Short mmCIF file of C-alpha atoms in Angstrom, two decimals:
data_model
loop_
_atom_site.label_atom_id
_atom_site.label_comp_id
_atom_site.label_asym_id
_atom_site.label_seq_id
_atom_site.Cartn_x
_atom_site.Cartn_y
_atom_site.Cartn_z
CA MET A 1 101.86 132.02 66.82
CA GLN A 2 98.53 130.36 68.21
CA GLN A 3 98.49 128.63 71.60
CA GLN A 4 97.80 125.17 72.83
CA PRO A 5 95.53 124.56 75.79
CA ALA A 6 97.30 122.67 78.54
CA LYS A 7 96.70 119.01 78.63
CA LEU A 8 95.94 117.30 81.79
CA LYS A 9 98.06 113.89 82.15
CA ALA A 10 96.01 112.63 84.97
CA PRO A 11 91.91 112.07 84.99
CA GLY A 12 90.75 114.70 87.45
CA ALA A 13 93.58 116.97 87.10
CA ALA A 14 91.24 119.69 86.17
CA ALA A 15 89.08 119.08 89.26
CA ALA A 16 92.62 119.23 91.89
CA ALA A 17 93.38 122.26 90.05
CA ALA A 18 90.33 124.10 90.80
CA ALA A 19 89.84 122.52 94.81
CA ALA A 20 93.92 123.70 94.60
CA GLY A 21 93.22 127.41 93.62
CA ALA A 22 95.34 127.10 90.70
CA ALA A 23 92.75 127.27 88.07
CA GLY A 24 95.21 127.12 84.98
CA ALA A 25 95.89 130.65 85.85
CA PRO A 26 99.96 131.49 85.91
CA GLY A 27 101.83 132.56 89.16
CA ALA A 28 98.95 130.94 91.15
CA LYS A 29 99.28 129.71 94.33
CA VAL A 30 98.39 125.77 94.85
CA ASP A 31 96.82 124.78 98.43
CA PRO A 32 99.00 121.95 99.18
CA ALA A 33 96.52 120.03 101.12
CA ALA A 34 94.39 120.17 97.69
CA ALA A 35 97.31 119.09 95.88
CA ALA A 36 97.52 115.97 98.70
CA ALA A 37 94.52 114.54 98.60
CA PHE A 38 94.59 114.25 95.44
CA LEU A 39 97.65 113.17 94.93
CA LYS A 40 96.52 110.74 97.44
CA LEU A 41 93.27 110.02 95.36
CA THR A 42 95.14 109.15 92.31
CA LEU A 43 97.65 106.88 94.33
CA GLU A 44 94.78 104.83 95.77
CA GLU A 45 94.03 104.90 91.89
CA GLN A 46 96.76 103.65 90.52
CA ARG A 47 97.20 100.89 93.24
CA ARG A 48 93.94 99.76 92.82
CA VAL A 49 94.30 98.85 88.82
CA ASP A 50 98.25 97.34 90.12
CA VAL A 51 95.91 94.79 92.60
CA ALA A 52 93.78 93.70 89.02
CA LYS A 53 96.75 93.00 86.87
CA TYR A 54 99.23 91.32 88.90
CA SER A 55 96.45 89.33 91.34
CA GLU A 56 96.49 86.06 89.22
CA GLU A 57 100.42 86.20 89.64
CA ILE A 58 100.34 85.98 93.92
CA TYR A 59 101.87 82.70 94.21
CA TYR A 60 99.61 80.82 97.36
CA SER A 61 101.87 78.14 99.35
CA GLU A 62 100.49 74.91 100.16
CA ARG A 63 99.00 74.90 103.62
CA TYR A 64 102.02 73.27 106.51
CA SER A 65 100.79 72.90 109.96
CA ASP A 66 102.31 71.55 113.71
CA ASP A 67 100.08 70.78 116.62
CA GLU A 68 98.44 74.02 117.64
CA SER A 69 98.55 75.45 113.86
CA GLU A 70 98.21 76.17 109.34
CA TYR A 71 100.51 77.76 108.93
CA ARG A 72 101.33 79.51 104.47
CA HIS A 73 103.76 82.05 103.12
CA VAL A 74 102.15 84.16 99.84
CA SER A 75 104.45 85.96 97.78
CA LEU A 76 103.83 89.43 95.81
CA PRO A 77 104.18 89.91 92.61
CA GLU A 78 106.68 92.69 91.73
CA GLY A 79 104.27 94.81 90.43
CA LEU A 80 102.12 95.00 94.65
CA ARG A 81 105.35 95.48 96.61
CA LYS A 82 105.53 98.73 96.19
CA TYR A 83 102.13 98.67 98.15
CA LEU A 84 104.29 97.05 101.73
CA PRO A 85 104.46 99.21 104.70
CA HIS A 86 107.51 100.98 105.36
CA PRO A 87 109.52 99.73 107.44
CA PRO A 88 107.72 96.60 107.01
CA ARG A 89 104.92 95.07 109.80
CA LEU A 90 102.41 93.33 110.48
CA MET A 91 99.80 93.79 107.89
CA SER A 92 95.88 93.35 108.90
CA GLU A 93 93.53 91.41 106.95
CA ALA A 94 91.82 94.59 105.16
CA GLU A 95 95.59 95.48 104.63
CA TRP A 96 96.46 92.19 102.48
CA ARG A 97 93.50 91.48 100.92
CA GLY A 98 93.71 95.35 99.72
CA LEU A 99 97.23 93.41 98.54
CA GLY A 100 94.99 90.60 96.12
CA VAL A 101 95.70 88.97 99.19
CA ARG A 102 92.09 86.22 98.59
CA GLN A 103 91.90 83.12 101.19
CA SER A 104 90.06 81.95 103.84
CA ALA A 105 88.95 83.29 107.14
CA GLY A 106 90.89 83.18 110.10
CA TRP A 107 94.34 83.49 108.35
CA GLN A 108 96.65 86.36 110.23
CA HIS A 109 100.00 87.59 109.12
CA TYR A 110 101.69 86.45 112.16
CA MET A 111 106.30 87.48 110.95
CA VAL A 112 107.43 89.72 108.49
CA HIS A 113 110.78 87.93 107.60
CA GLU A 114 113.19 90.52 106.72
CA PRO A 115 114.63 89.02 103.71
CA GLU A 116 111.73 89.39 101.42
CA PRO A 117 109.36 91.38 103.37
CA TYR A 118 107.24 90.32 100.23
CA VAL A 119 106.99 86.65 100.97
CA LEU A 120 103.78 86.98 103.85
CA LEU A 121 104.06 84.23 106.78
CA PHE A 122 100.17 83.23 108.04
CA LYS A 123 99.62 81.32 110.41
CA ARG A 124 95.42 79.86 111.85
CA GLU A 125 94.84 77.50 114.41
CA ARG A 126 94.14 74.42 112.79
CA ASP A 127 91.18 73.33 111.75
CA PHE A 128 89.93 76.71 111.71
CA GLN A 129 86.88 75.55 109.18
CA LEU A 130 85.89 72.57 110.63
CA LYS A 131 85.85 74.80 114.70
CA TYR A 132 83.89 77.62 113.08
CA ALA A 133 81.93 76.90 109.73
CA PRO A 134 78.74 78.99 109.26
CA SER A 135 77.05 75.66 110.57
CA ALA A 136 78.90 75.43 112.93
CA VAL A 137 78.37 78.94 113.74
CA ALA A 138 75.00 78.43 113.16
CA GLY A 139 74.06 75.11 115.50
CA ALA A 140 76.36 76.51 118.29
CA SER A 141 73.02 79.22 118.44
CA VAL A 142 70.06 76.85 117.92
CA ASN A 143 72.53 74.87 121.18
CA ALA A 144 72.79 77.97 123.22
CA ALA A 145 69.39 79.09 124.22
CA ALA A 146 68.98 74.98 125.57
CA ALA A 147 72.08 74.72 127.31
CA PRO A 148 72.09 75.58 130.44
CA LEU A 149 73.71 79.00 132.17
CA GLY A 150 77.62 77.97 130.97
CA GLY A 151 75.54 78.50 127.33
CA ALA A 152 76.37 76.57 123.95
CA HIS A 153 80.53 75.33 123.67
CA ILE A 154 82.39 73.88 120.57
CA LYS A 155 84.11 71.85 119.95
#
């Protein structure tokens, strides 16, 4: 009876096994650090696949505002919810953008809604785009050279 070759279940598993010291030998010891690095890599790859797959299902509310800020909420689809931080906490811009959330500049994740942590609540300064548009900032740097020591004042 011929022995069947071992089947690899994940891409790069042979490299991970070699890095871990397993090299396919029966009874070989696996380095836990190398195994953890391999698992982290595959989880990150899976997250990227899921973000690409589910990003079109992200729900973006209309913007609403008060006198100082504008707000919106973003609801993540079921397939991305497993990548939210546990326990729930505020996320940095890099974290929520890493989940596939696409918004213009200036938005901050400002509140966690405990009953529904997959609903991300965002706010930013009212009229942010008018105040900080690239053309306004470029104009401010030109005006700063001509302004007295106080610098340019952007309204």
